[in-house]
């Protein structure tokens, strides 16, 4: 019972508090500096995935790492706590990643516009319902590229075929259609080059059949790898181009509009960490590495008195 109390007070409760603090802090900073003020010059890939994945590894040593060393598995060495350290880091990072889907979508409403040029007057908005527009299809351009993510299980490739066309009678405004597909060699039988060429051909056929005027709403592309690729094929013009991605599904069904996904992710992470802590062994209380003011650190022997102090005490 005493060990269970130690796990809750020294590990689980600090984990929950630290998770909430990191989640709220990151979302608040990004909402203010990126969503509202747009002063962070980083791509959405970095802000949505890579920075949230890295952040717990940078912050956890400030508070939780010393507490996690209390744990040891059956038959493990005294300092073999990396599995718990990894799960706690990954749990916090996963919750922050899920929260970014909500952060970049849910706070925005659908802005009705009479003409596509009116979109430039709403630089902080993301979704537009444009009543009147036309597209110069004869001037459409295409860019194709592949990026990849490597893990211990292998490499996942992402094929992209993006089309961009200028709006008619518009000042540097562009209509975009984005086609993407993932390829994992562990689950695909065909060679990567063959699947890549097949995807490019299918994307070309889909765009050729596309009715460009049948659009549910438009989404302004934020700074991302997709936007950078499109900007490379946009003719040079004065000012920053505004790229609007055509969306064909209902606005109410867009991804990330429900904050419950973040709550579910947090609850799942909390349960997983709780189960791991319940089955873990814990060091005896005398060896706990939680420093107490005025006491020696765990494993640190009491300092011997200086020789001159011993002589002074003997005289007294």
GROMACS .gro file of C-alpha atoms in nm, residues 48-273:
model
  226
   48UNK     CA    1   0.191   1.991  -3.585
   49UNK     CA    2   0.417   1.687  -3.547
   50UNK     CA    3   0.790   1.728  -3.502
   51UNK     CA    4   0.799   2.000  -3.238
   52UNK     CA    5   0.528   1.834  -3.022
   53UNK     CA    6   0.718   1.504  -3.047
   54UNK     CA    7   1.044   1.669  -2.942
   55UNK     CA    8   0.907   1.897  -2.671
   56UNK     CA    9   0.848   1.633  -2.398
   57UNK     CA   10   1.201   1.497  -2.440
   58UNK     CA   11   1.334   1.846  -2.374
   59UNK     CA   12   1.105   1.931  -2.082
   60UNK     CA   13   1.059   1.605  -1.893
   61UNK     CA   14   1.417   1.597  -1.754
   62UNK     CA   15   1.333   1.923  -1.575
   63UNK     CA   16   1.075   1.754  -1.357
   64UNK     CA   17   0.987   1.389  -1.415
   65UNK     CA   18   1.307   1.211  -1.513
   66UNK     CA   19   1.441   1.181  -1.160
   67UNK     CA   20   1.107   1.051  -1.042
   68UNK     CA   21   1.088   0.789  -1.319
   69UNK     CA   22   1.414   0.640  -1.196
   70UNK     CA   23   1.218   0.507  -0.898
   71UNK     CA   24   1.080   0.235  -1.123
   72UNK     CA   25   1.240  -0.093  -1.211
   73UNK     CA   26   1.096  -0.400  -1.379
   74UNK     CA   27   1.121  -0.753  -1.247
   75UNK     CA   28   1.472  -0.881  -1.303
   76UNK     CA   29   1.594  -0.549  -1.444
   77UNK     CA   30   1.894  -0.358  -1.339
   78UNK     CA   31   1.840  -0.073  -1.099
   79UNK     CA   32   1.853   0.199  -1.365
   80UNK     CA   33   1.660   0.017  -1.640
   81UNK     CA   34   1.363   0.252  -1.649
   82UNK     CA   35   1.384   0.361  -2.015
   83UNK     CA   36   1.061   0.181  -2.114
   84UNK     CA   37   0.863   0.393  -1.866
   85UNK     CA   38   1.052   0.704  -1.969
   86UNK     CA   39   0.971   0.638  -2.337
   87UNK     CA   40   0.601   0.565  -2.277
   88UNK     CA   41   0.553   0.878  -2.067
   89UNK     CA   42   0.727   1.091  -2.329
   90UNK     CA   43   0.532   0.937  -2.615
   91UNK     CA   44   0.201   0.968  -2.428
   92UNK     CA   45   0.244   1.342  -2.371
   93UNK     CA   46   0.367   1.398  -2.729
   94UNK     CA   47   0.075   1.202  -2.876
   95UNK     CA   48  -0.182   1.412  -2.691
   96UNK     CA   49  -0.021   1.737  -2.811
   97UNK     CA   50  -0.012   1.610  -3.173
   98UNK     CA   51  -0.383   1.523  -3.160
   99UNK     CA   52  -0.463   1.863  -3.012
  100UNK     CA   53  -0.302   2.038  -3.309
  101UNK     CA   54  -0.567   1.895  -3.542
  102UNK     CA   55  -0.827   2.079  -3.338
  103UNK     CA   56  -0.619   2.392  -3.294
  104UNK     CA   57  -0.573   2.462  -3.666
  105UNK     CA   58  -0.932   2.384  -3.760
  106UNK     CA   59  -1.193   2.419  -3.488
  107UNK     CA   60  -1.136   2.788  -3.392
  108UNK     CA   61  -1.214   2.911  -3.745
  109UNK     CA   62  -1.556   2.977  -3.890
  110UNK     CA   63  -1.666   2.980  -4.253
  111UNK     CA   64  -1.637   3.334  -4.393
  112UNK     CA   65  -1.885   3.415  -4.673
  113UNK     CA   66  -1.737   3.621  -4.958
  114UNK     CA   67  -1.897   3.761  -5.269
  115UNK     CA   68  -1.577   3.760  -5.476
  116UNK     CA   69  -1.252   3.573  -5.447
  117UNK     CA   70  -1.050   3.898  -5.422
  118UNK     CA   71  -1.220   3.968  -5.089
  119UNK     CA   72  -1.014   3.689  -4.931
  120UNK     CA   73  -0.708   3.914  -4.911
  121UNK     CA   74  -0.894   4.134  -4.661
  122UNK     CA   75  -0.911   3.843  -4.413
  123UNK     CA   76  -0.544   3.750  -4.356
  124UNK     CA   77  -0.606   3.567  -4.028
  125UNK     CA   78  -0.902   3.358  -4.150
  126UNK     CA   79  -0.872   3.011  -4.296
  127UNK     CA   80  -1.204   2.901  -4.451
  128UNK     CA   81  -1.402   3.087  -4.716
  129UNK     CA   82  -1.737   3.034  -4.888
  130UNK     CA   83  -1.689   3.222  -5.216
  131UNK     CA   84  -2.003   3.291  -5.417
  132UNK     CA   85  -1.855   3.409  -5.745
  133UNK     CA   86  -1.528   3.292  -5.899
  134UNK     CA   87  -1.384   3.151  -6.218
  135UNK     CA   88  -1.059   2.968  -6.290
  136UNK     CA   89  -0.819   2.987  -6.584
  137UNK     CA   90  -0.782   2.615  -6.645
  138UNK     CA   91  -0.557   2.660  -6.946
  139UNK     CA   92  -0.289   2.810  -6.718
  140UNK     CA   93  -0.289   2.531  -6.461
  141UNK     CA   94   0.046   2.395  -6.346
  142UNK     CA   95   0.141   2.068  -6.183
  143UNK     CA   96   0.414   1.972  -5.936
  144UNK     CA   97   0.504   1.623  -5.822
  145UNK     CA   98   0.729   1.527  -5.533
  146UNK     CA   99   0.790   1.254  -5.278
  147UNK     CA  100   0.895   1.276  -4.915
  148UNK     CA  101   0.947   1.003  -4.659
  149UNK     CA  102   0.953   0.924  -4.288
  150UNK     CA  103   1.190   0.657  -4.159
  151UNK     CA  104   1.118   0.450  -3.850
  152UNK     CA  105   1.249   0.129  -3.701
  153UNK     CA  106   0.982  -0.061  -3.893
  154UNK     CA  107   1.096   0.078  -4.227
  155UNK     CA  108   1.033   0.382  -4.445
  156UNK     CA  109   0.695   0.526  -4.537
  157UNK     CA  110   0.685   0.729  -4.858
  158UNK     CA  111   0.432   1.001  -4.939
  159UNK     CA  112   0.356   1.073  -5.304
  160UNK     CA  113   0.221   1.419  -5.391
  161UNK     CA  114   0.071   1.553  -5.712
  162UNK     CA  115  -0.051   1.912  -5.673
  163UNK     CA  116  -0.226   2.134  -5.926
  164UNK     CA  117  -0.252   2.511  -5.912
  165UNK     CA  118  -0.445   2.748  -6.140
  166UNK     CA  119  -0.494   3.127  -6.129
  167UNK     CA  120  -0.835   3.270  -6.050
  168UNK     CA  121  -0.973   3.485  -6.331
  169UNK     CA  122  -0.951   3.862  -6.276
  170UNK     CA  123  -0.778   3.814  -5.942
  171UNK     CA  124  -0.466   3.968  -5.795
  172UNK     CA  125  -0.219   3.685  -5.735
  173UNK     CA  126  -0.483   3.443  -5.603
  174UNK     CA  127  -0.456   3.076  -5.687
  175UNK     CA  128  -0.686   2.774  -5.694
  176UNK     CA  129  -0.519   2.454  -5.566
  177UNK     CA  130  -0.604   2.084  -5.571
  178UNK     CA  131  -0.384   1.853  -5.366
  179UNK     CA  132  -0.357   1.479  -5.424
  180UNK     CA  133  -0.148   1.262  -5.191
  181UNK     CA  134  -0.095   0.897  -5.110
  182UNK     CA  135   0.126   0.700  -4.873
  183UNK     CA  136   0.334   0.396  -4.964
  184UNK     CA  137   0.482   0.149  -4.715
  185UNK     CA  138   0.703  -0.125  -4.857
  186UNK     CA  139   0.606  -0.356  -4.568
  187UNK     CA  140   0.241  -0.362  -4.681
  188UNK     CA  141   0.267  -0.307  -5.058
  189UNK     CA  142   0.350  -0.579  -5.309
  190UNK     CA  143   0.427  -0.354  -5.606
  191UNK     CA  144   0.764  -0.172  -5.637
  192UNK     CA  145   0.768   0.187  -5.515
  193UNK     CA  146   0.850   0.333  -5.858
  194UNK     CA  147   0.554   0.154  -6.015
  195UNK     CA  148   0.312   0.265  -5.745
  196UNK     CA  149   0.445   0.620  -5.774
  197UNK     CA  150   0.384   0.638  -6.149
  198UNK     CA  151   0.041   0.480  -6.106
  199UNK     CA  152  -0.054   0.740  -5.847
  200UNK     CA  153   0.060   1.028  -6.069
  201UNK     CA  154  -0.148   0.893  -6.357
  202UNK     CA  155  -0.457   0.854  -6.137
  203UNK     CA  156  -0.417   1.208  -5.999
  204UNK     CA  157  -0.393   1.345  -6.353
  205UNK     CA  158  -0.713   1.165  -6.454
  206UNK     CA  159  -0.899   1.287  -6.146
  207UNK     CA  160  -0.798   1.647  -6.210
  208UNK     CA  161  -0.899   1.620  -6.577
  209UNK     CA  162  -1.250   1.509  -6.473
  210UNK     CA  163  -1.277   1.771  -6.198
  211UNK     CA  164  -1.550   2.034  -6.218
  212UNK     CA  165  -1.355   2.326  -6.075
  213UNK     CA  166  -1.665   2.533  -6.003
  214UNK     CA  167  -1.825   2.269  -5.780
  215UNK     CA  168  -1.657   2.356  -5.451
  216UNK     CA  169  -1.804   2.336  -5.101
  217UNK     CA  170  -1.558   2.587  -4.955
  218UNK     CA  171  -1.195   2.699  -4.979
  219UNK     CA  172  -0.915   2.654  -4.727
  220UNK     CA  173  -0.623   2.897  -4.718
  221UNK     CA  174  -0.298   2.704  -4.728
  222UNK     CA  175  -0.071   2.782  -4.436
  223UNK     CA  176   0.307   2.766  -4.454
  224UNK     CA  177   0.384   2.401  -4.524
  225UNK     CA  178   0.576   2.170  -4.755
  226UNK     CA  179   0.272   2.167  -4.987
  227UNK     CA  180   0.262   2.545  -5.007
  228UNK     CA  181   0.636   2.568  -5.069
  229UNK     CA  182   0.610   2.319  -5.355
  230UNK     CA  183   0.327   2.519  -5.513
  231UNK     CA  184   0.507   2.850  -5.469
  232UNK     CA  185   0.800   2.711  -5.668
  233UNK     CA  186   0.582   2.682  -5.980
  234UNK     CA  187   0.387   3.006  -5.937
  235UNK     CA  188   0.512   3.277  -6.176
  236UNK     CA  189   0.689   3.564  -6.006
  237UNK     CA  190   0.450   3.843  -5.909
  238UNK     CA  191   0.438   4.138  -5.675
  239UNK     CA  192   0.335   4.046  -5.323
  240UNK     CA  193   0.286   3.710  -5.154
  241UNK     CA  194   0.056   3.472  -5.346
  242UNK     CA  195  -0.261   3.359  -5.170
  243UNK     CA  196  -0.330   2.992  -5.236
  244UNK     CA  197  -0.680   2.858  -5.170
  245UNK     CA  198  -0.732   2.484  -5.160
  246UNK     CA  199  -1.064   2.360  -5.297
  247UNK     CA  200  -1.261   2.145  -5.055
  248UNK     CA  201  -1.554   1.929  -5.162
  249UNK     CA  202  -1.684   1.781  -4.837
  250UNK     CA  203  -1.929   1.951  -4.599
  251UNK     CA  204  -1.771   2.217  -4.380
  252UNK     CA  205  -1.930   2.064  -4.070
  253UNK     CA  206  -1.742   1.738  -4.133
  254UNK     CA  207  -1.394   1.885  -4.164
  255UNK     CA  208  -1.118   1.716  -3.970
  256UNK     CA  209  -1.046   1.845  -3.622
  257UNK     CA  210  -1.370   2.025  -3.548
  258UNK     CA  211  -1.439   1.814  -3.237
  259UNK     CA  212  -1.228   1.877  -2.926
  260UNK     CA  213  -1.333   1.543  -2.780
  261UNK     CA  214  -1.052   1.375  -2.977
  262UNK     CA  215  -0.800   1.552  -2.755
  263UNK     CA  216  -0.985   1.446  -2.441
  264UNK     CA  217  -0.997   1.085  -2.562
  265UNK     CA  218  -0.624   1.092  -2.638
  266UNK     CA  219  -0.545   1.234  -2.294
  267UNK     CA  220  -0.764   0.976  -2.121
  268UNK     CA  221  -0.601   0.693  -2.316
  269UNK     CA  222  -0.252   0.816  -2.228
  270UNK     CA  223  -0.348   0.852  -1.862
  271UNK     CA  224  -0.483   0.495  -1.847
  272UNK     CA  225  -0.177   0.347  -2.021
  273UNK     CA  226   0.065   0.521  -1.786
   0.00000   0.00000   0.00000
